mmCIF file of C-alpha atoms and ligand atoms in Angstrom:
data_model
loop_
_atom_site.group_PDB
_atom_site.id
_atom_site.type_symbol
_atom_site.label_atom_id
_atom_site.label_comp_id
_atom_site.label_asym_id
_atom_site.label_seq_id
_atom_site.Cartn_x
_atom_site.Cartn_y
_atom_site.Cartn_z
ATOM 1 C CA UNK A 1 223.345 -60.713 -37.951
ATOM 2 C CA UNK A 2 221.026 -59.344 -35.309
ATOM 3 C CA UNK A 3 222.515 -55.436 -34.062
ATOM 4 C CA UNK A 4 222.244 -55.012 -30.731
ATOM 5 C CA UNK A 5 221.588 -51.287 -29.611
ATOM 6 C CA UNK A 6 220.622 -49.857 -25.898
ATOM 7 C CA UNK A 7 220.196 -46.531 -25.538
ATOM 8 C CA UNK A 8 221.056 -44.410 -22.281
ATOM 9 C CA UNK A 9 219.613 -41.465 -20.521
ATOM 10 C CA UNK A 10 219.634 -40.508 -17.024
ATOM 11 C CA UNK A 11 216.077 -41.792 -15.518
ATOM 12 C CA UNK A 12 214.907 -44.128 -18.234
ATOM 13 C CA UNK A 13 211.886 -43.124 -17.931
ATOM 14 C CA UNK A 14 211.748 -40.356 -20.779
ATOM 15 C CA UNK A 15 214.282 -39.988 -23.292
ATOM 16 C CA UNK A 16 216.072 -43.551 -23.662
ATOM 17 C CA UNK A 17 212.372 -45.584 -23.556
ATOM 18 C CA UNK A 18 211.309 -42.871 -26.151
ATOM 19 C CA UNK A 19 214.340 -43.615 -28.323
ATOM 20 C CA UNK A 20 213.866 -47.570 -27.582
ATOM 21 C CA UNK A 21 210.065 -47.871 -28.326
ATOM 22 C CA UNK A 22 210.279 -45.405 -31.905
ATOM 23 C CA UNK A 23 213.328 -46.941 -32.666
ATOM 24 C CA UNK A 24 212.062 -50.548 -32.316
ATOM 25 C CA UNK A 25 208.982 -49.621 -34.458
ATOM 26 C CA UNK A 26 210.852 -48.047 -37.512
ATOM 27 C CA UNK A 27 213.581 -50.790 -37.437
ATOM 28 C CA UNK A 28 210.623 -53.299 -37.806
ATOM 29 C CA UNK A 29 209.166 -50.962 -40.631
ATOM 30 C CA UNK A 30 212.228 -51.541 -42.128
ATOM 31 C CA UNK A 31 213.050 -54.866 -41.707
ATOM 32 C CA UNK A 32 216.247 -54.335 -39.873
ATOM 33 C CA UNK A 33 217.530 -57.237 -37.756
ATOM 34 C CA UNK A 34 217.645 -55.567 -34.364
ATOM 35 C CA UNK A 35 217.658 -56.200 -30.569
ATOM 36 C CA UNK A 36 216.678 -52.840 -28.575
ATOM 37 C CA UNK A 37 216.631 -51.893 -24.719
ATOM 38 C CA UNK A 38 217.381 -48.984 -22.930
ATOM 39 C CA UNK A 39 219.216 -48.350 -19.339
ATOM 40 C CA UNK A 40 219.374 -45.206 -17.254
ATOM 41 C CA UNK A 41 222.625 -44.146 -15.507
ATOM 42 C CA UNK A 42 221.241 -43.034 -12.403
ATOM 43 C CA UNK A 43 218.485 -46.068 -11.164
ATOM 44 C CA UNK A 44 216.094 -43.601 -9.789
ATOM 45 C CA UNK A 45 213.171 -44.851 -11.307
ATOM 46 C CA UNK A 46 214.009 -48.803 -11.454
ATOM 47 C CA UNK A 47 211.080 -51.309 -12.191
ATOM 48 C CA UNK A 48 208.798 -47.966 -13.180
ATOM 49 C CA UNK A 49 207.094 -47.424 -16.635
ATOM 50 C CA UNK A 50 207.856 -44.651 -18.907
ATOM 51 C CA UNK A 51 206.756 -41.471 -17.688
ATOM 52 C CA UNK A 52 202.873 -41.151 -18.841
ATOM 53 C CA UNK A 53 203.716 -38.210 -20.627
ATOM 54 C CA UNK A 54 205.964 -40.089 -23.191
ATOM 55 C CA UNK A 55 203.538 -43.408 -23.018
ATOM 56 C CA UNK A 56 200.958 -40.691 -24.610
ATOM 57 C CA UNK A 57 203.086 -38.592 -27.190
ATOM 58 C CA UNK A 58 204.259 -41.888 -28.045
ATOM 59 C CA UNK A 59 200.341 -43.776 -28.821
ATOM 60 C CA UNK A 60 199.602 -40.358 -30.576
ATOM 61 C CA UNK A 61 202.113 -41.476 -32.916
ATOM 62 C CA UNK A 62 202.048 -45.232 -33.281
ATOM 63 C CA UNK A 63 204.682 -46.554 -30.894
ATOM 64 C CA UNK A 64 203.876 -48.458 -27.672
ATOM 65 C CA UNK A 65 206.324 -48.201 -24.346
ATOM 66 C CA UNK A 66 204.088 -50.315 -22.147
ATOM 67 C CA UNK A 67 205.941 -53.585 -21.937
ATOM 68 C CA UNK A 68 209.022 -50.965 -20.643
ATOM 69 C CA UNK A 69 210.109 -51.024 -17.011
ATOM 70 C CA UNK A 70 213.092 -48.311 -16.245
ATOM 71 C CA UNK A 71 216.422 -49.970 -15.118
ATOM 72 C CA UNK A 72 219.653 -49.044 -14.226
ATOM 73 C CA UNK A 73 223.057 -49.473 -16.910
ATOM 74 C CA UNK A 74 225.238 -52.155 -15.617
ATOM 75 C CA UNK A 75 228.892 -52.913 -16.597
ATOM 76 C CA UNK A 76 228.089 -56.293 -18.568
ATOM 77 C CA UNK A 77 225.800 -53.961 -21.272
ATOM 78 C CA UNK A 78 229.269 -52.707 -22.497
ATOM 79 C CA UNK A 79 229.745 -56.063 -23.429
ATOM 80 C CA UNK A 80 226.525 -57.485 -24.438
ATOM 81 C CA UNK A 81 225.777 -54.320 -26.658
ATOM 82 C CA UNK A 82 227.002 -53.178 -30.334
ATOM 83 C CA UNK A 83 226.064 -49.666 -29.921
ATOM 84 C CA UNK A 84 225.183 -47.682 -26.575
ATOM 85 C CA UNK A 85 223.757 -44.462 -27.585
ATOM 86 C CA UNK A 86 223.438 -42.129 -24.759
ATOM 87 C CA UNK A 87 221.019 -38.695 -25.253
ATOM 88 C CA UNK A 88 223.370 -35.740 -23.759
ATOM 89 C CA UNK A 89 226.536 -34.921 -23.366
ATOM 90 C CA UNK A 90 226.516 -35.853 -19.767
ATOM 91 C CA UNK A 91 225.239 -39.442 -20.502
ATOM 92 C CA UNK A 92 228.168 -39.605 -22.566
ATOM 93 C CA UNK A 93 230.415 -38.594 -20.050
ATOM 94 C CA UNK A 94 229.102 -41.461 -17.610
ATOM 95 C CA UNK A 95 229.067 -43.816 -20.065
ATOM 96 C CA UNK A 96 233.330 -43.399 -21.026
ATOM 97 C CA UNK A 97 233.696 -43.543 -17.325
ATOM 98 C CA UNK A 98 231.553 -46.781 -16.578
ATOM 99 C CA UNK A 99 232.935 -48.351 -19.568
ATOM 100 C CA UNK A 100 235.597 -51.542 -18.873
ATOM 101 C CA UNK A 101 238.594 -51.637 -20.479
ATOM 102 C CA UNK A 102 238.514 -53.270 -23.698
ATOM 103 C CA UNK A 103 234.872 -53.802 -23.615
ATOM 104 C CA UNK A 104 232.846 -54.384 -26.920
ATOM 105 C CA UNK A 105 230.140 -51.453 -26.945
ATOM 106 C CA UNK A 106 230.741 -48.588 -29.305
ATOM 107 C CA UNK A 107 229.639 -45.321 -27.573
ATOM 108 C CA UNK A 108 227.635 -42.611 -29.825
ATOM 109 C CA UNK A 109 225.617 -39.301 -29.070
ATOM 110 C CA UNK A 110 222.641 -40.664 -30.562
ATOM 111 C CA UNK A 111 222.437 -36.772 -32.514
ATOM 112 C CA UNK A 112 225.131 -37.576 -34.521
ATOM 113 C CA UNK A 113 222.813 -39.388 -36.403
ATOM 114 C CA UNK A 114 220.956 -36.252 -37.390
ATOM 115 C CA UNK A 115 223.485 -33.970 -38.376
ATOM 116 C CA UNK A 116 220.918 -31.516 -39.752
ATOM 117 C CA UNK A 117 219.915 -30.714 -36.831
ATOM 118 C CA UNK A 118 221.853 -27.482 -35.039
ATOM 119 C CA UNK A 119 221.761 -29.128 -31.214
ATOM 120 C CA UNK A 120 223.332 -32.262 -29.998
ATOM 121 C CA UNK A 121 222.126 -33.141 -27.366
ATOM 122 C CA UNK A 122 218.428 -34.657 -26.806
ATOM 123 C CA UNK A 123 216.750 -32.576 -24.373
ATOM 124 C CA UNK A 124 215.603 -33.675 -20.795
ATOM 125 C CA UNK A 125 211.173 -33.453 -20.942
ATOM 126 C CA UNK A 126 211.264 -34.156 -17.114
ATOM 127 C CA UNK A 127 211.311 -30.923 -15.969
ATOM 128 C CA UNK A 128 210.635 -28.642 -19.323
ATOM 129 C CA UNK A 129 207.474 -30.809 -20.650
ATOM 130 C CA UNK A 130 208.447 -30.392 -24.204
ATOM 131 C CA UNK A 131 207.702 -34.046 -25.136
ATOM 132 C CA UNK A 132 206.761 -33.311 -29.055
ATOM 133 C CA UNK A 133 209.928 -31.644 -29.718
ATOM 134 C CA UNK A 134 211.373 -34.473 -27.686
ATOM 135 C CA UNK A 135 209.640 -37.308 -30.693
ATOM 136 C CA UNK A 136 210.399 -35.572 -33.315
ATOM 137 C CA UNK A 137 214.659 -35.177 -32.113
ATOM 138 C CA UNK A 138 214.045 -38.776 -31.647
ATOM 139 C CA UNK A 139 212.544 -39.612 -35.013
ATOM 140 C CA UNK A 140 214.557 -38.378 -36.759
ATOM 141 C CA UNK A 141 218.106 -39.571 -35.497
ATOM 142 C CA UNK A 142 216.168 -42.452 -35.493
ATOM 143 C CA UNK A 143 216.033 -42.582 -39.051
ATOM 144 C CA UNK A 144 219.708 -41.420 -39.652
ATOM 145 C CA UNK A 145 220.913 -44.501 -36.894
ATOM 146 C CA UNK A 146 218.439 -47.226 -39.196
ATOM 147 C CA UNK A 147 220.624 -45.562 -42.620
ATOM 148 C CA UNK A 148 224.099 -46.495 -41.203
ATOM 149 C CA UNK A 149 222.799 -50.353 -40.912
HETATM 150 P P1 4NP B 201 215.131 -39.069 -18.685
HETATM 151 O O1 4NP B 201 214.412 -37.890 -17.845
HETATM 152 O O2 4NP B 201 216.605 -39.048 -18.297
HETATM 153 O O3 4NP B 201 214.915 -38.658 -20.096
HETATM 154 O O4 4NP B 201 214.429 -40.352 -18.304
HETATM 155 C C1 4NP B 201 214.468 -37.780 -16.448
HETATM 156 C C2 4NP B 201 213.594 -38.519 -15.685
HETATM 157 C C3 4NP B 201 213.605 -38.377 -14.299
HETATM 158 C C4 4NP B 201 214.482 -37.498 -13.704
HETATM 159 C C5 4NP B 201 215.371 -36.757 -14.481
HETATM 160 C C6 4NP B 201 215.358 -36.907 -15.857
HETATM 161 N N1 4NP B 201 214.476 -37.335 -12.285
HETATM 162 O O5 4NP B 201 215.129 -36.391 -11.788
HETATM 163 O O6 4NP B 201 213.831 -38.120 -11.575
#
């Protein structure tokens, strides 16, 4: 049965089409029956590509965000989606407030699925251009969300 997974930042523009495009790739590395899109809380950026800065980082390392267009999180994904994984613990926060009642969607901090690492939360590369550390956060939980399926 196909999993269906979105994951949430604030812009989605960054983080969540990061997490979407690497995620997508190594699920289809693996063979994993999985539906992927991402959703930003805010809608700042709707109908825009992923910042260029990820669209590079990410072609350095084999994934392609093109066909992505940034769009705002709307009530029906708690219902549509399995999993929402949000990137911070603000994301999070939004995400249990937007939430129906009784609606389908687990909600996870996607960091949880690397429990090696010593932070949490994905850091925003908006503002502090650390896009590398940025991948390799994302590669890895990544790789711990692709185990627990
Ligand atoms: P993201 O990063 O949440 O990872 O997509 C951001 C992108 C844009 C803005 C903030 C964060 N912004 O302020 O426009």
């Amino acid at each position: 049965m196909t999993t269906k997974i979105l994951f949430v930042c604030l812009g989605n523009i960054c983080r969540s089409p990061t997490a979407e495009g690497v995620f997508r790739g190594l699920a289809a590395q693996a063979g994993k029956d999985v539906l992927v899109d991402s959703a930003g809380t805010s809608g700042w950026h709707n109908g825009d590509l992923p910042d260029r800065r990820s669209m590079a980082e990410a072609a350095v390392r084999g994934y392609d965000l093109s066909n992505q267009r940034s769009r705002k999180l709307v009530a029906a994904d708690f219902d549509s989606f399995d999993l929402i994984i949000g990137m911070d613990h603000a994301n999070m926060e939004n995400l249990r407030t937007l939430a129906p009642k009784g609606a389908r969607a687990q909600l996870k901090l996607f960091l949880d699925y690397a429990p090696d690492q010593a932070i949490r939360e994905v850091p925003d590369p908006y503002y502090e251009d650390n896009f590398d550390g940025v991948f390799d956060l994302i590669e890895q939980a990544s790789r711990g969300l692709l185990g627990c399926l």
